[in-house]
Amino acid sequence: MKKQTIAPAQQAGFSTLEMWLNRENKLFTELFADKGESITNKKMLLDMQLILSLVVLLTFNFVNPLMTLICALWFGSAALLVKKYDDTDIQKGGTK
């Protein structure tokens, strides 16, 4: 009788999500990547968050000082996430 290991549904869902995040995004690769470079879905989502946070920061800049502070913190954290991803990608041997 063969031994079978059954992964919980939550773990299987996480690995599916992780596989999707690491898959190449063909649209962004075609539009924005240099020849031989590949942009993953994770990088695309991080870049889109950075762009969205910048747009929200510029839009709500004059509405309220508290809103400006919150948007600036969001933009700063998005920029740090993109920088962290780029640094780990370079350490893994990716191209920039």
JSON list of N, CA and C in Angstrom, two decimals, residues 32-66:
[
{"chain": "A", "resi": 32, "resn": "PHE", "atom": "N", "xyz": [7.10, 46.97, -20.53]},
{"chain": "A", "resi": 32, "resn": "PHE", "atom": "CA", "xyz": [8.06, 47.71, -19.72]},
{"chain": "A", "resi": 32, "resn": "PHE", "atom": "C", "xyz": [9.43, 47.06, -19.54]},
{"chain": "A", "resi": 33, "resn": "ALA", "atom": "N", "xyz": [9.59, 45.80, -19.90]},
{"chain": "A", "resi": 33, "resn": "ALA", "atom": "CA", "xyz": [10.84, 45.11, -19.62]},
{"chain": "A", "resi": 33, "resn": "ALA", "atom": "C", "xyz": [11.82, 45.25, -20.77]},
{"chain": "A", "resi": 34, "resn": "ASP", "atom": "N", "xyz": [13.10, 45.24, -20.41]},
{"chain": "A", "resi": 34, "resn": "ASP", "atom": "CA", "xyz": [14.15, 45.21, -21.41]},
{"chain": "A", "resi": 34, "resn": "ASP", "atom": "C", "xyz": [14.21, 43.80, -22.01]},
{"chain": "A", "resi": 35, "resn": "LYS", "atom": "N", "xyz": [14.95, 43.69, -23.10]},
{"chain": "A", "resi": 35, "resn": "LYS", "atom": "CA", "xyz": [15.06, 42.39, -23.77]},
{"chain": "A", "resi": 35, "resn": "LYS", "atom": "C", "xyz": [15.73, 41.39, -22.83]},
{"chain": "A", "resi": 36, "resn": "GLY", "atom": "N", "xyz": [15.12, 40.24, -22.67]},
{"chain": "A", "resi": 36, "resn": "GLY", "atom": "CA", "xyz": [15.66, 39.19, -21.82]},
{"chain": "A", "resi": 36, "resn": "GLY", "atom": "C", "xyz": [15.24, 39.32, -20.36]},
{"chain": "A", "resi": 37, "resn": "GLU", "atom": "N", "xyz": [14.53, 40.36, -20.01]},
{"chain": "A", "resi": 37, "resn": "GLU", "atom": "CA", "xyz": [14.08, 40.56, -18.63]},
{"chain": "A", "resi": 37, "resn": "GLU", "atom": "C", "xyz": [12.64, 40.09, -18.50]},
{"chain": "A", "resi": 38, "resn": "SER", "atom": "N", "xyz": [12.28, 39.64, -17.33]},
{"chain": "A", "resi": 38, "resn": "SER", "atom": "CA", "xyz": [10.93, 39.16, -17.07]},
{"chain": "A", "resi": 38, "resn": "SER", "atom": "C", "xyz": [10.38, 39.86, -15.83]},
{"chain": "A", "resi": 39, "resn": "ILE", "atom": "N", "xyz": [9.12, 40.25, -15.88]},
{"chain": "A", "resi": 39, "resn": "ILE", "atom": "CA", "xyz": [8.46, 40.90, -14.74]},
{"chain": "A", "resi": 39, "resn": "ILE", "atom": "C", "xyz": [7.43, 39.92, -14.20]},
{"chain": "A", "resi": 40, "resn": "THR", "atom": "N", "xyz": [7.53, 39.62, -12.91]},
{"chain": "A", "resi": 40, "resn": "THR", "atom": "CA", "xyz": [6.60, 38.69, -12.29]},
{"chain": "A", "resi": 40, "resn": "THR", "atom": "C", "xyz": [5.33, 39.42, -11.86]},
{"chain": "A", "resi": 41, "resn": "ASN", "atom": "N", "xyz": [4.31, 38.64, -11.54]},
{"chain": "A", "resi": 41, "resn": "ASN", "atom": "CA", "xyz": [3.06, 39.22, -11.05]},
{"chain": "A", "resi": 41, "resn": "ASN", "atom": "C", "xyz": [3.28, 39.96, -9.73]},
{"chain": "A", "resi": 42, "resn": "LYS", "atom": "N", "xyz": [4.17, 39.46, -8.89]},
{"chain": "A", "resi": 42, "resn": "LYS", "atom": "CA", "xyz": [4.46, 40.11, -7.62]},
{"chain": "A", "resi": 42, "resn": "LYS", "atom": "C", "xyz": [5.07, 41.49, -7.84]},
{"chain": "A", "resi": 43, "resn": "LYS", "atom": "N", "xyz": [6.03, 41.58, -8.75]},
{"chain": "A", "resi": 43, "resn": "LYS", "atom": "CA", "xyz": [6.66, 42.87, -9.07]},
{"chain": "A", "resi": 43, "resn": "LYS", "atom": "C", "xyz": [5.63, 43.83, -9.66]},
{"chain": "A", "resi": 44, "resn": "MET", "atom": "N", "xyz": [4.74, 43.32, -10.51]},
{"chain": "A", "resi": 44, "resn": "MET", "atom": "CA", "xyz": [3.70, 44.14, -11.11]},
{"chain": "A", "resi": 44, "resn": "MET", "atom": "C", "xyz": [2.77, 44.70, -10.04]},
{"chain": "A", "resi": 45, "resn": "LEU", "atom": "N", "xyz": [2.36, 43.87, -9.09]},
{"chain": "A", "resi": 45, "resn": "LEU", "atom": "CA", "xyz": [1.48, 44.33, -8.02]},
{"chain": "A", "resi": 45, "resn": "LEU", "atom": "C", "xyz": [2.16, 45.37, -7.14]},
{"chain": "A", "resi": 46, "resn": "LEU", "atom": "N", "xyz": [3.44, 45.17, -6.84]},
{"chain": "A", "resi": 46, "resn": "LEU", "atom": "CA", "xyz": [4.18, 46.14, -6.04]},
{"chain": "A", "resi": 46, "resn": "LEU", "atom": "C", "xyz": [4.31, 47.47, -6.78]},
{"chain": "A", "resi": 47, "resn": "ASP", "atom": "N", "xyz": [4.59, 47.43, -8.06]},
{"chain": "A", "resi": 47, "resn": "ASP", "atom": "CA", "xyz": [4.69, 48.66, -8.85]},
{"chain": "A", "resi": 47, "resn": "ASP", "atom": "C", "xyz": [3.35, 49.37, -8.95]},
{"chain": "A", "resi": 48, "resn": "MET", "atom": "N", "xyz": [2.28, 48.62, -9.13]},
{"chain": "A", "resi": 48, "resn": "MET", "atom": "CA", "xyz": [0.95, 49.23, -9.22]},
{"chain": "A", "resi": 48, "resn": "MET", "atom": "C", "xyz": [0.55, 49.86, -7.89]},
{"chain": "A", "resi": 49, "resn": "GLN", "atom": "N", "xyz": [0.92, 49.24, -6.78]},
{"chain": "A", "resi": 49, "resn": "GLN", "atom": "CA", "xyz": [0.64, 49.83, -5.47]},
{"chain": "A", "resi": 49, "resn": "GLN", "atom": "C", "xyz": [1.42, 51.13, -5.30]},
{"chain": "A", "resi": 50, "resn": "LEU", "atom": "N", "xyz": [2.66, 51.16, -5.76]},
{"chain": "A", "resi": 50, "resn": "LEU", "atom": "CA", "xyz": [3.47, 52.37, -5.67]},
{"chain": "A", "resi": 50, "resn": "LEU", "atom": "C", "xyz": [2.85, 53.50, -6.50]},
{"chain": "A", "resi": 51, "resn": "ILE", "atom": "N", "xyz": [2.42, 53.18, -7.71]},
{"chain": "A", "resi": 51, "resn": "ILE", "atom": "CA", "xyz": [1.80, 54.19, -8.57]},
{"chain": "A", "resi": 51, "resn": "ILE", "atom": "C", "xyz": [0.48, 54.67, -7.98]},
{"chain": "A", "resi": 52, "resn": "LEU", "atom": "N", "xyz": [-0.34, 53.73, -7.48]},
{"chain": "A", "resi": 52, "resn": "LEU", "atom": "CA", "xyz": [-1.62, 54.11, -6.89]},
{"chain": "A", "resi": 52, "resn": "LEU", "atom": "C", "xyz": [-1.43, 54.98, -5.65]},
{"chain": "A", "resi": 53, "resn": "SER", "atom": "N", "xyz": [-0.47, 54.65, -4.81]},
{"chain": "A", "resi": 53, "resn": "SER", "atom": "CA", "xyz": [-0.24, 55.46, -3.61]},
{"chain": "A", "resi": 53, "resn": "SER", "atom": "C", "xyz": [0.25, 56.85, -3.97]},
{"chain": "A", "resi": 54, "resn": "LEU", "atom": "N", "xyz": [1.05, 56.99, -5.02]},
{"chain": "A", "resi": 54, "resn": "LEU", "atom": "CA", "xyz": [1.49, 58.31, -5.47]},
{"chain": "A", "resi": 54, "resn": "LEU", "atom": "C", "xyz": [0.32, 59.12, -6.00]},
{"chain": "A", "resi": 55, "resn": "VAL", "atom": "N", "xyz": [-0.55, 58.49, -6.78]},
{"chain": "A", "resi": 55, "resn": "VAL", "atom": "CA", "xyz": [-1.72, 59.20, -7.32]},
{"chain": "A", "resi": 55, "resn": "VAL", "atom": "C", "xyz": [-2.63, 59.65, -6.19]},
{"chain": "A", "resi": 56, "resn": "VAL", "atom": "N", "xyz": [-2.87, 58.80, -5.21]},
{"chain": "A", "resi": 56, "resn": "VAL", "atom": "CA", "xyz": [-3.71, 59.18, -4.07]},
{"chain": "A", "resi": 56, "resn": "VAL", "atom": "C", "xyz": [-3.05, 60.28, -3.27]},
{"chain": "A", "resi": 57, "resn": "LEU", "atom": "N", "xyz": [-1.75, 60.22, -3.07]},
{"chain": "A", "resi": 57, "resn": "LEU", "atom": "CA", "xyz": [-1.03, 61.27, -2.35]},
{"chain": "A", "resi": 57, "resn": "LEU", "atom": "C", "xyz": [-1.16, 62.61, -3.06]},
{"chain": "A", "resi": 58, "resn": "LEU", "atom": "N", "xyz": [-0.97, 62.62, -4.37]},
{"chain": "A", "resi": 58, "resn": "LEU", "atom": "CA", "xyz": [-1.07, 63.87, -5.12]},
{"chain": "A", "resi": 58, "resn": "LEU", "atom": "C", "xyz": [-2.51, 64.38, -5.18]},
{"chain": "A", "resi": 59, "resn": "THR", "atom": "N", "xyz": [-3.48, 63.48, -5.21]},
{"chain": "A", "resi": 59, "resn": "THR", "atom": "CA", "xyz": [-4.88, 63.88, -5.27]},
{"chain": "A", "resi": 59, "resn": "THR", "atom": "C", "xyz": [-5.37, 64.48, -3.96]},
{"chain": "A", "resi": 60, "resn": "PHE", "atom": "N", "xyz": [-5.06, 63.84, -2.85]},
{"chain": "A", "resi": 60, "resn": "PHE", "atom": "CA", "xyz": [-5.55, 64.29, -1.55]},
{"chain": "A", "resi": 60, "resn": "PHE", "atom": "C", "xyz": [-4.55, 65.16, -0.81]},
{"chain": "A", "resi": 61, "resn": "ASN", "atom": "N", "xyz": [-3.59, 65.72, -1.51]},
{"chain": "A", "resi": 61, "resn": "ASN", "atom": "CA", "xyz": [-2.55, 66.52, -0.87]},
{"chain": "A", "resi": 61, "resn": "ASN", "atom": "C", "xyz": [-3.12, 67.74, -0.16]},
{"chain": "A", "resi": 62, "resn": "PHE", "atom": "N", "xyz": [-4.12, 68.38, -0.75]},
{"chain": "A", "resi": 62, "resn": "PHE", "atom": "CA", "xyz": [-4.63, 69.63, -0.19]},
{"chain": "A", "resi": 62, "resn": "PHE", "atom": "C", "xyz": [-5.95, 69.46, 0.55]},
{"chain": "A", "resi": 63, "resn": "VAL", "atom": "N", "xyz": [-6.42, 68.25, 0.74]},
{"chain": "A", "resi": 63, "resn": "VAL", "atom": "CA", "xyz": [-7.70, 68.02, 1.40]},
{"chain": "A", "resi": 63, "resn": "VAL", "atom": "C", "xyz": [-7.58, 68.21, 2.91]},
{"chain": "A", "resi": 64, "resn": "ASN", "atom": "N", "xyz": [-6.64, 67.53, 3.50]},
{"chain": "A", "resi": 64, "resn": "ASN", "atom": "CA", "xyz": [-6.54, 67.50, 4.95]},
{"chain": "A", "resi": 64, "resn": "ASN", "atom": "C", "xyz": [-5.10, 67.13, 5.31]},
{"chain": "A", "resi": 65, "resn": "PRO", "atom": "N", "xyz": [-4.49, 67.80, 6.27]},
{"chain": "A", "resi": 65, "resn": "PRO", "atom": "CA", "xyz": [-3.11, 67.44, 6.63]},
{"chain": "A", "resi": 65, "resn": "PRO", "atom": "C", "xyz": [-2.98, 66.01, 7.14]},
{"chain": "A", "resi": 66, "resn": "LEU", "atom": "N", "xyz": [-3.99, 65.52, 7.87]},
{"chain": "A", "resi": 66, "resn": "LEU", "atom": "CA", "xyz": [-3.94, 64.14, 8.36]},
{"chain": "A", "resi": 66, "resn": "LEU", "atom": "C", "xyz": [-4.00, 63.16, 7.19]}
]
